[in-house]
Short mmCIF file of C-alpha atoms in Angstrom, two decimals:
data_model
loop_
_atom_site.label_atom_id
_atom_site.label_comp_id
_atom_site.label_asym_id
_atom_site.label_seq_id
_atom_site.Cartn_x
_atom_site.Cartn_y
_atom_site.Cartn_z
CA MET A 2 173.08 77.09 172.22
CA MET A 3 170.01 77.87 170.27
CA VAL A 4 171.06 80.84 167.71
CA SER A 5 168.40 82.89 166.16
CA PHE A 6 169.13 84.37 162.73
CA PHE A 7 170.22 87.69 163.89
CA ASP A 8 171.95 87.04 167.05
CA GLN A 9 175.21 86.67 164.64
CA PHE A 10 174.72 90.42 164.16
CA ALA A 11 174.70 91.23 167.58
CA SER A 12 177.77 92.85 168.79
CA PRO A 13 179.23 89.97 171.21
CA SER A 14 179.36 90.48 175.01
CA TYR A 15 180.12 88.03 177.47
CA LEU A 16 179.33 88.60 181.04
CA GLY A 17 178.85 92.28 179.92
CA ILE A 18 182.15 92.68 178.60
CA PRO A 19 182.22 93.86 175.33
CA LEU A 20 184.18 91.53 173.01
CA ILE A 21 184.06 93.25 169.94
CA ALA A 22 187.86 94.61 170.82
CA ILE A 23 188.73 91.20 170.69
CA ALA A 24 186.95 90.61 167.43
CA ILE A 25 188.44 93.69 165.64
CA ALA A 26 191.91 93.14 167.19
CA LEU A 27 192.02 89.41 166.18
CA PRO A 28 193.40 90.05 162.49
CA TRP A 29 196.02 91.66 164.20
CA VAL A 30 197.50 88.49 165.62
CA LEU A 31 197.30 86.31 162.80
CA TYR A 32 199.54 87.86 160.76
CA PRO A 33 203.30 87.36 162.31
CA THR A 34 205.79 90.27 162.08
CA PRO A 35 208.44 89.20 159.76
CA PRO A 36 211.54 88.16 161.91
CA ALA A 37 215.08 90.12 161.56
CA ARG A 38 215.91 87.29 158.92
CA TRP A 39 216.95 87.19 155.54
CA ILE A 40 215.17 84.06 154.49
CA ASN A 41 212.24 83.52 156.39
CA ASN A 42 209.79 80.52 156.68
CA ARG A 43 207.06 80.02 153.98
CA LEU A 44 204.26 81.74 155.89
CA ILE A 45 206.13 84.99 156.04
CA THR A 46 207.60 84.84 152.54
CA ILE A 47 204.05 84.31 151.02
CA GLN A 48 202.69 86.85 153.27
CA GLY A 49 205.36 89.45 152.30
CA TRP A 50 204.96 88.75 148.80
CA PHE A 51 201.40 89.01 148.77
CA ILE A 52 201.12 92.37 150.72
CA ASN A 53 204.15 93.54 147.93
CA ARG A 54 202.33 92.39 144.82
CA PHE A 55 199.22 93.95 146.26
CA THR A 56 200.29 97.10 147.11
CA ASN A 57 202.43 97.40 143.64
CA GLN A 58 198.79 96.79 141.98
CA LEU A 59 197.28 99.23 143.65
CA MET A 60 199.82 102.03 143.30
CA LEU A 61 199.88 101.50 139.57
CA PRO A 62 197.41 104.26 138.67
CA LEU A 63 198.65 106.74 141.09
CA ASN A 64 201.22 109.40 140.82
CA VAL A 65 204.01 109.36 143.36
CA GLY A 66 202.05 111.87 145.36
CA GLY A 67 199.31 108.91 146.12
CA HIS A 68 202.04 106.74 147.09
CA LYS A 69 201.87 108.17 150.67
CA TRP A 70 198.51 106.36 151.08
CA ALA A 71 199.92 102.78 150.32
CA LEU A 72 200.34 101.97 153.87
CA LEU A 73 196.88 102.83 154.65
CA LEU A 74 195.07 101.17 151.81
CA ALA A 75 197.37 98.21 151.97
CA SER A 76 196.73 97.55 155.84
CA LEU A 77 193.09 98.35 155.30
CA MET A 78 192.57 95.76 152.58
CA ILE A 79 194.57 93.06 154.76
CA PHE A 80 192.53 94.04 157.63
CA LEU A 81 188.73 93.72 155.82
CA ILE A 82 190.08 90.63 153.93
CA THR A 83 190.75 89.03 157.15
CA ILE A 84 187.60 89.88 159.10
CA ASN A 85 185.61 88.88 156.24
CA MET A 86 187.39 85.41 155.80
CA LEU A 87 187.22 85.02 159.74
CA GLY A 88 183.51 85.48 159.68
CA LEU A 89 182.90 82.64 157.11
CA LEU A 90 183.64 80.27 160.03
CA PRO A 91 180.49 79.34 162.09
CA TYR A 92 179.90 80.99 165.44
CA THR A 93 181.99 83.87 164.58
CA PHE A 94 180.85 87.62 164.56
CA THR A 95 182.00 89.69 161.41
CA PRO A 96 182.73 93.25 162.36
CA THR A 97 182.26 94.52 159.23
CA THR A 98 178.69 93.48 159.17
CA GLN A 99 177.84 96.79 161.66
CA LEU A 100 177.48 99.60 159.81
CA SER A 101 178.92 101.65 162.40
CA LEU A 102 182.25 100.37 161.65
CA ASN A 103 182.27 100.29 158.02
CA MET A 104 180.79 104.19 157.89
CA GLY A 105 183.74 104.59 160.15
CA PHE A 106 186.05 103.54 157.56
CA ALA A 107 183.87 105.21 154.91
CA VAL A 108 183.40 108.69 155.73
CA PRO A 109 187.02 109.85 157.11
CA LEU A 110 188.90 108.37 154.45
CA TRP A 111 186.36 109.45 151.57
CA LEU A 112 186.51 112.96 153.39
CA ALA A 113 190.18 113.02 153.61
CA THR A 114 190.52 112.60 149.70
CA VAL A 115 188.10 115.24 149.13
CA ILE A 116 189.66 117.80 151.37
CA ILE A 117 193.36 117.07 150.04
CA GLY A 118 191.99 117.43 146.69
CA MET A 119 190.12 120.77 147.46
CA ARG A 120 193.20 122.02 149.38
CA ASN A 121 195.96 121.20 147.11
CA GLN A 122 194.51 121.62 143.87
CA PRO A 123 191.02 123.04 143.96
CA THR A 124 190.28 124.04 140.42
CA ILE A 125 191.17 120.66 139.13
CA ALA A 126 189.37 119.08 142.09
CA LEU A 127 185.93 120.92 141.09
CA GLY A 128 186.76 120.39 137.44
CA HIS A 129 186.05 116.70 137.84
CA LEU A 130 182.44 117.79 138.48
CA LEU A 131 182.29 118.34 135.02
CA PRO A 132 182.73 115.45 132.50
CA GLU A 133 184.57 116.76 129.57
CA GLY A 134 182.49 117.25 126.22
CA THR A 135 179.21 117.93 127.64
CA PRO A 136 176.74 119.85 125.65
CA ILE A 137 176.23 123.34 127.04
CA PRO A 138 172.87 123.09 127.86
CA LEU A 139 173.13 120.37 130.31
CA ILE A 140 176.14 121.84 132.41
CA PRO A 141 174.14 122.97 135.12
CA VAL A 142 171.93 120.21 135.88
CA LEU A 143 175.27 117.68 135.14
CA ILE A 144 177.01 119.73 137.93
CA ILE A 145 174.20 119.15 140.70
CA ILE A 146 174.20 115.73 139.46
CA GLU A 147 178.04 115.21 139.85
CA THR A 148 177.99 116.93 143.09
CA ILE A 149 175.26 114.42 144.56
CA SER A 150 177.35 111.58 143.35
CA LEU A 151 180.37 112.73 145.18
CA LEU A 152 178.45 113.36 147.95
CA ILE A 153 177.06 110.21 148.18
CA ARG A 154 180.30 108.23 147.84
CA PRO A 155 180.93 107.62 151.56
CA LEU A 156 177.40 106.01 152.06
CA ALA A 157 177.86 103.80 149.17
CA LEU A 158 181.01 102.59 150.42
CA GLY A 159 179.99 101.94 153.60
CA VAL A 160 176.57 100.65 152.98
CA ARG A 161 177.86 98.68 150.24
CA LEU A 162 180.18 96.39 152.53
CA THR A 163 177.72 96.34 155.22
CA ALA A 164 174.80 94.97 152.84
CA ASN A 165 176.84 92.52 151.02
CA LEU A 166 178.40 90.86 154.01
CA THR A 167 175.31 90.87 156.00
CA ALA A 168 173.54 89.43 153.01
CA GLY A 169 176.04 86.78 152.57
CA HIS A 170 175.97 85.55 156.03
CA LEU A 171 172.22 85.63 156.31
CA LEU A 172 172.06 83.51 153.13
CA ILE A 173 174.50 81.16 154.86
CA GLN A 174 172.38 80.74 157.91
CA LEU A 175 169.25 80.44 156.01
CA ILE A 176 170.07 77.62 153.69
CA ALA A 177 171.99 75.74 156.24
CA THR A 178 168.82 75.97 158.34
CA ALA A 179 166.87 74.51 155.12
CA VAL A 180 169.36 71.94 155.01
CA PHE A 181 169.14 71.24 158.34
CA VAL A 182 165.33 70.58 158.30
CA LEU A 183 164.92 69.11 155.50
CA LEU A 184 167.53 66.41 156.38
CA PRO A 185 164.95 63.84 157.64
CA MET A 186 163.77 64.05 153.86
CA MET A 187 166.62 63.07 152.07
CA PRO A 188 167.08 64.31 148.35
CA THR A 189 166.66 67.93 148.42
CA VAL A 190 169.42 68.01 151.12
CA ALA A 191 171.95 67.12 148.78
CA ILE A 192 171.00 69.65 146.31
CA LEU A 193 170.90 72.28 149.07
CA THR A 194 174.16 71.42 150.45
CA ALA A 195 175.73 72.01 147.01
CA ALA A 196 173.77 75.54 147.05
CA VAL A 197 175.52 76.20 150.25
CA LEU A 198 178.97 75.28 149.11
CA PHE A 199 178.76 77.00 146.03
CA LEU A 200 177.50 79.99 147.84
CA LEU A 201 180.20 79.90 150.26
CA THR A 202 182.63 80.07 147.52
CA LEU A 203 180.89 83.15 146.33
CA LEU A 204 181.28 84.59 149.50
CA GLU A 205 185.18 83.89 149.62
CA VAL A 206 184.29 87.03 147.14
CA ALA A 207 184.34 88.76 150.06
CA VAL A 208 187.98 89.36 149.21
CA ALA A 209 187.03 90.86 145.88
CA MET A 210 184.45 93.02 148.28
CA ILE A 211 187.48 94.48 149.61
CA GLN A 212 189.17 94.92 146.06
CA ALA A 213 186.15 96.86 145.65
CA TYR A 214 186.28 98.75 148.50
CA VAL A 215 189.94 99.51 148.35
CA PHE A 216 189.53 100.42 144.53
CA VAL A 217 186.82 102.85 144.78
CA LEU A 218 188.56 104.46 147.55
CA LEU A 219 191.46 104.86 145.16
CA LEU A 220 189.39 106.06 142.35
CA SER A 221 188.37 108.77 144.86
CA LEU A 222 191.83 109.92 144.99
CA TYR A 223 192.49 112.69 142.69
CA LEU A 224 195.95 113.40 144.05
CA MET B 30 202.46 79.80 163.84
CA LEU B 31 205.55 77.98 164.66
CA SER B 32 207.75 81.11 163.61
CA ARG B 33 206.29 82.84 166.65
CA LEU B 34 207.37 79.99 168.62
CA VAL B 35 210.88 80.69 167.46
CA LEU B 36 210.78 84.30 167.98
CA VAL B 37 209.68 83.88 171.67
CA SER B 38 212.09 81.37 172.30
CA GLY B 39 214.57 83.55 170.91
CA GLY B 40 213.57 86.23 173.01
CA LEU B 41 213.73 83.93 175.87
CA VAL B 42 217.45 83.04 175.03
CA GLN B 43 218.23 86.73 175.07
CA ALA B 44 216.23 87.00 178.31
CA SER B 45 218.15 84.30 180.09
CA ARG B 46 221.55 86.02 179.13
CA SER B 47 222.39 87.66 182.61
CA PHE B 48 222.25 91.48 182.73
CA HIS B 49 224.71 93.24 180.27
CA GLN B 50 227.16 90.57 180.44
CA SER B 51 227.73 90.00 176.62
CA SER B 52 227.37 92.40 174.17
CA GLN B 53 223.62 92.86 172.63
CA SER B 54 223.83 91.24 169.30
CA LEU B 55 221.31 88.92 167.84
CA ALA B 56 224.08 86.99 165.60
CA PRO B 57 224.73 84.23 165.11
CA VAL B 58 220.95 83.99 165.48
CA PRO B 59 219.70 80.32 165.95
CA PRO B 60 218.46 78.51 162.79
CA LEU B 61 215.15 78.13 162.46
CA PRO B 62 213.89 74.58 162.04
CA GLU B 63 213.53 73.25 158.54
CA LYS B 64 209.93 71.91 158.54
CA GLY B 65 207.13 72.71 160.83
CA GLY B 66 206.16 70.56 163.90
CA LYS B 67 204.64 67.59 162.40
CA VAL B 68 200.70 67.45 162.43
CA ARG B 69 198.45 64.43 161.82
CA HIS B 70 195.29 65.36 159.96
CA GLY B 71 196.56 68.84 159.49
CA ILE B 72 195.56 69.76 163.13
CA PHE B 73 196.30 67.65 165.52
CA PRO B 74 200.04 67.44 166.81
CA GLU B 75 202.24 64.42 166.54
CA GLU B 76 203.23 65.08 170.26
CA LEU B 77 199.82 63.99 171.46
CA PHE B 78 200.06 60.97 169.79
CA THR B 79 203.69 60.19 171.01
CA LEU B 80 202.35 61.37 174.52
CA LEU B 81 199.55 58.70 174.77
CA TYR B 82 201.45 56.08 172.62
CA PRO B 83 202.71 54.13 176.07
CA LYS B 84 199.31 54.07 177.76
CA THR B 85 196.98 53.52 175.06
CA GLY B 86 198.63 52.32 171.88
CA VAL B 87 198.04 53.66 168.49
CA THR B 88 194.44 53.66 168.56
CA GLY B 89 194.49 56.15 171.83
CA PRO B 90 194.04 59.29 170.48
CA TYR B 91 191.43 58.29 168.00
CA MET B 92 189.29 56.68 170.72
CA LEU B 93 189.91 60.22 172.94
CA GLY B 94 188.46 62.07 170.15
CA THR B 95 185.49 59.89 169.58
CA GLY B 96 184.70 59.77 173.19
CA LEU B 97 184.72 63.72 173.51
CA LEU B 98 182.59 63.94 170.45
CA LEU B 99 180.20 61.62 171.55
CA TYR B 100 180.17 62.80 175.23
CA MET B 101 179.48 66.64 173.46
CA LEU B 102 176.60 65.25 171.60
CA SER B 103 174.97 63.26 173.89
CA LYS B 104 175.15 65.74 177.01
CA GLU B 105 173.69 68.26 174.45
CA ILE B 106 176.84 70.25 175.05
CA TYR B 107 177.37 70.74 171.41
CA VAL B 108 173.72 70.91 169.79
CA ILE B 109 173.78 70.02 165.95
CA ASN B 110 171.74 73.18 164.25
CA HIS B 111 171.95 74.80 161.08
CA GLU B 112 175.68 76.28 161.99
CA THR B 113 177.00 72.51 161.96
CA PHE B 114 176.20 72.28 158.38
CA ALA B 115 177.58 75.69 157.73
CA ALA B 116 180.82 74.76 159.39
CA ALA B 117 180.64 71.60 157.69
CA SER B 118 180.69 73.16 154.12
CA ILE B 119 183.28 75.74 154.97
CA GLY B 120 185.36 73.03 156.30
CA ALA B 121 184.94 71.31 152.91
CA VAL B 122 185.98 74.08 151.01
CA VAL B 123 188.82 74.92 153.28
CA ILE B 124 190.31 71.22 152.88
CA TYR B 125 189.51 71.26 149.44
CA GLY B 126 191.33 74.67 148.87
CA ILE B 127 194.30 73.32 151.24
CA LYS B 128 194.76 69.88 149.39
CA LYS B 129 194.42 71.26 145.95
CA PHE B 130 196.24 74.41 146.40
CA GLY B 131 198.68 73.74 149.67
CA PRO B 132 201.76 72.06 147.64
CA SER B 133 201.66 74.72 144.93
CA VAL B 134 201.69 77.40 147.09
CA ALA B 135 204.30 75.78 149.46
CA ALA B 136 206.66 75.26 146.28
CA PHE B 137 206.06 78.85 145.27
CA ALA B 138 207.02 80.19 148.41
CA ASP B 139 210.13 77.79 148.55
CA LYS B 140 210.82 79.11 145.36
CA LEU B 141 210.69 82.40 146.47
CA ASN B 142 213.58 81.77 148.89
CA GLU B 143 215.50 79.63 146.76
CA ASP B 144 215.74 82.75 144.34
CA LYS B 145 216.94 84.96 147.02
CA VAL B 146 219.69 82.27 147.97
CA ALA B 147 220.31 81.77 144.56
CA LYS B 148 220.78 85.36 143.63
CA ALA B 149 223.17 86.14 146.81
CA GLN B 150 225.06 82.80 145.62
CA GLU B 151 225.51 84.00 142.37
CA VAL B 152 226.91 87.39 143.61
CA LYS B 153 229.50 85.17 145.81
CA ASP B 154 230.08 83.11 142.86
CA GLN B 155 230.86 85.74 140.58
CA ALA B 156 232.78 87.72 143.09
CA MET B 157 235.14 84.38 143.54
CA ALA B 158 235.14 83.72 139.90
CA SER B 159 236.46 87.24 139.29
CA LEU B 160 239.05 86.86 142.23
CA ALA B 161 240.14 83.61 140.54
CA GLN B 162 240.50 85.12 137.25
CA GLY B 163 242.80 88.02 138.70
CA ILE B 164 244.96 85.36 140.18
CA GLU B 165 245.23 84.02 137.04
CA ASP B 166 246.02 87.04 135.21
CA GLU B 167 248.42 87.84 137.94
CA LYS B 168 250.63 84.34 137.45
CA LYS B 169 250.67 85.39 133.85
CA GLU B 170 251.79 88.69 134.24
CA GLN B 171 254.57 87.20 136.63
CA TRP B 172 255.52 84.84 133.70
CA ARG B 173 255.60 87.68 131.29
CA VAL B 174 257.86 89.68 133.93
CA GLU B 175 260.44 86.70 133.68
CA GLY B 176 260.93 87.42 129.70
CA ARG B 177 261.17 91.20 130.31
CA HIS B 178 265.22 91.01 130.04
CA MET B 179 264.62 89.67 126.29
CA LEU B 180 262.35 92.39 125.77
CA PHE B 181 264.87 94.71 126.89
CA ASP B 182 267.57 93.33 125.33
CA ALA B 183 265.71 93.77 121.95
CA LYS B 184 264.99 97.32 122.77
CA ARG B 185 268.46 98.15 123.52
CA ASN B 186 269.73 97.04 120.33
CA ASN B 187 267.03 98.64 118.91
CA VAL B 188 267.80 102.17 120.27
CA ALA B 189 271.40 101.40 119.45
CA MET B 190 270.86 101.05 115.78
CA LEU B 191 268.88 104.19 115.81
CA LEU B 192 271.41 106.26 117.61
CA GLU B 193 274.12 104.96 115.41
CA THR B 194 272.46 105.37 112.08
CA ASN B 195 271.41 108.83 113.57
CA TYR B 196 275.34 109.63 114.19
CA ARG B 197 276.51 108.48 110.95
CA GLU B 198 273.84 110.61 109.15
CA ARG B 199 274.89 113.68 110.94
CA LEU B 200 278.48 112.76 110.37
CA HIS B 201 277.74 112.08 106.38
CA MET B 202 275.81 115.48 106.52
CA VAL B 203 278.88 117.27 108.31
CA THR B 204 281.34 115.85 106.08
CA ASN B 205 278.92 117.44 103.24
CA GLU B 206 278.78 120.86 104.45
CA VAL B 207 282.33 121.12 105.06
CA LYS B 208 283.01 119.75 101.65
CA LYS B 209 280.67 122.17 100.39
CA ARG B 210 282.40 124.99 102.16
CA LEU B 211 285.89 123.76 100.88
CA ASP B 212 284.85 123.59 97.43
CA TYR B 213 283.17 126.95 97.95
CA GLN B 214 286.68 128.24 98.44
CA VAL B 215 288.56 126.09 95.97
CA GLN B 216 286.17 127.54 93.20
CA LEU B 217 286.40 130.99 94.52
CA GLN B 218 290.56 130.66 94.36
CA ASN B 219 290.20 129.12 90.71
CA LEU B 220 287.89 131.94 89.80
CA HIS B 221 290.34 134.51 90.93
CA ARG B 222 293.22 132.94 89.18
CA ARG B 223 291.26 132.48 85.79
CA MET B 224 290.11 136.03 86.21
CA GLU B 225 293.49 137.10 86.89
CA GLN B 226 294.79 135.02 84.16
CA GLU B 227 292.01 136.40 81.78
CA HIS B 228 292.93 140.01 82.76
CA LEU B 229 296.50 139.17 82.55
CA VAL B 230 295.77 138.11 78.94
CA ASN B 231 293.88 140.71 77.58
CA TRP B 232 296.05 143.39 78.82
CA VAL B 233 299.05 141.65 76.89
CA GLU B 234 296.86 141.42 74.05
CA GLN B 235 295.74 145.11 74.24
CA SER B 236 299.42 145.96 74.43
CA VAL B 237 300.58 143.96 72.00
CA ILE B 238 298.09 145.29 69.81
CA LYS B 239 298.47 148.60 70.80
CA SER B 240 302.23 148.26 70.06
CA ILE B 241 302.09 147.24 66.79
CA THR B 242 302.72 150.08 64.52
CA PRO B 243 301.43 150.21 61.13
CA GLN B 244 304.63 149.80 59.53
CA GLN B 245 304.97 146.46 61.05
CA GLU B 246 301.88 145.65 60.27
CA LYS B 247 302.29 146.31 56.52
CA GLU B 248 305.75 144.52 56.96
CA SER B 249 304.29 141.42 58.72
CA ILE B 250 301.40 141.11 55.70
CA ALA B 251 303.84 141.28 53.01
CA LYS B 252 306.13 138.54 55.12
CA CYS B 253 302.65 136.47 55.23
CA ILE B 254 302.26 136.60 51.61
CA ALA B 255 305.66 135.62 50.93
CA ASP B 256 305.37 132.57 52.98
CA LEU B 257 302.31 131.75 51.73
CA LYS B 258 303.75 131.64 48.10
CA VAL B 259 306.44 129.63 49.07
CA LEU B 260 304.20 127.16 50.71
CA ALA B 261 301.63 127.24 47.65
CA LYS B 262 305.22 126.45 45.70
CA ASN B 263 305.88 124.01 48.04
CA THR B 264 302.66 122.25 47.78
CA GLN B 265 302.10 122.26 44.03
CA ALA B 266 305.56 120.40 44.01
CA ARG B 267 304.52 117.72 46.61
CA ALA B 268 301.51 117.40 44.84
CA THR B 269 303.54 116.85 41.37
CA VAL B 270 306.04 114.66 42.97
#
């Protein structure tokens, strides 16, 4: 089972059957639905508490109209966190390393926020393009800059997630290979192992990635 | 995922119930097991050890594990490569996390559930306390009711006294009024009589005065003077004596 460095990023298929569907559907399997009981077991209690807490935090800056997005954003967050955390296990495939998936999340959601904003209150939405208190000569330039920043947002969202995850996984692979190769020559190994461990804990900042992702999505909600 | 097992078994219980013979009710729900299934070393269920114990004793499953591992390594079914180290690192991180934060997280989840139960219990306790208090109050009211007749007697006495007083007052008032009217009549009569008297006296005086002729007047004045002289003489005589 020799794997090359980039095999882990190839979409997995077994005997010609694309397994990507299973990979994407996996997080759904891991979270049991709360049964119709009043007091549940620990797992369900914690799961419920966590989702509750997170959605609460997420909805804080939004007015009531923005709360329509609660379900979408919470489930998006859980999905991305699970996929990223599962990708840390060896020999797994992380769907979010594929640019297609991330752009598939980024572009529709961003577009939705822009279109909703434009439809419901076009003046305010357009007004966001010009920050307050700019000196008059700068106005044309600033509008162009703000428009560009608005349009580049989905690209940034998708590519940010892809790049972070891909880079993280690649680094793990590289350092692990270095450890493996250096094993006959002992001392360096210890240091590099420590480095791998540290990197891994940092990579559990994949969670923070999701926070960033969803939060940025949130910021574009001028609802 | 023990909960899902239980859920599935619950569903099976329902499925084993014959078609539409009892009411579709999920209550009483079979209780969940208190603790999860016992595991050794965090992954291997205790049932495996119990299964192998009769044949191979205590070290059976460990031998099995070691044998499998060595078999896979020697036959190169599992090749040690860089992923192994990655797996080792992530394994170390995961185990460290679980060991360190496991009990506290479990305690937290338990506390959440405990709080829920405690809240409901408190509601129940409060309801019971208020009902017990209600019973106490009712008993007290019943005791009060027994003493009610004394209260009524006192009240009755009060009322009787009030009535009596009122009656007497009014009687008094009536007497006064009647007396006033009678006095008035008496005064009226007195006044009448007096006026008649005065009138009569005046009339008599007038007529007498009218009837006094001047001759008579002179005679009466002379007689008065003569009388006075006699009196003066008598007085003088008495004075010298």
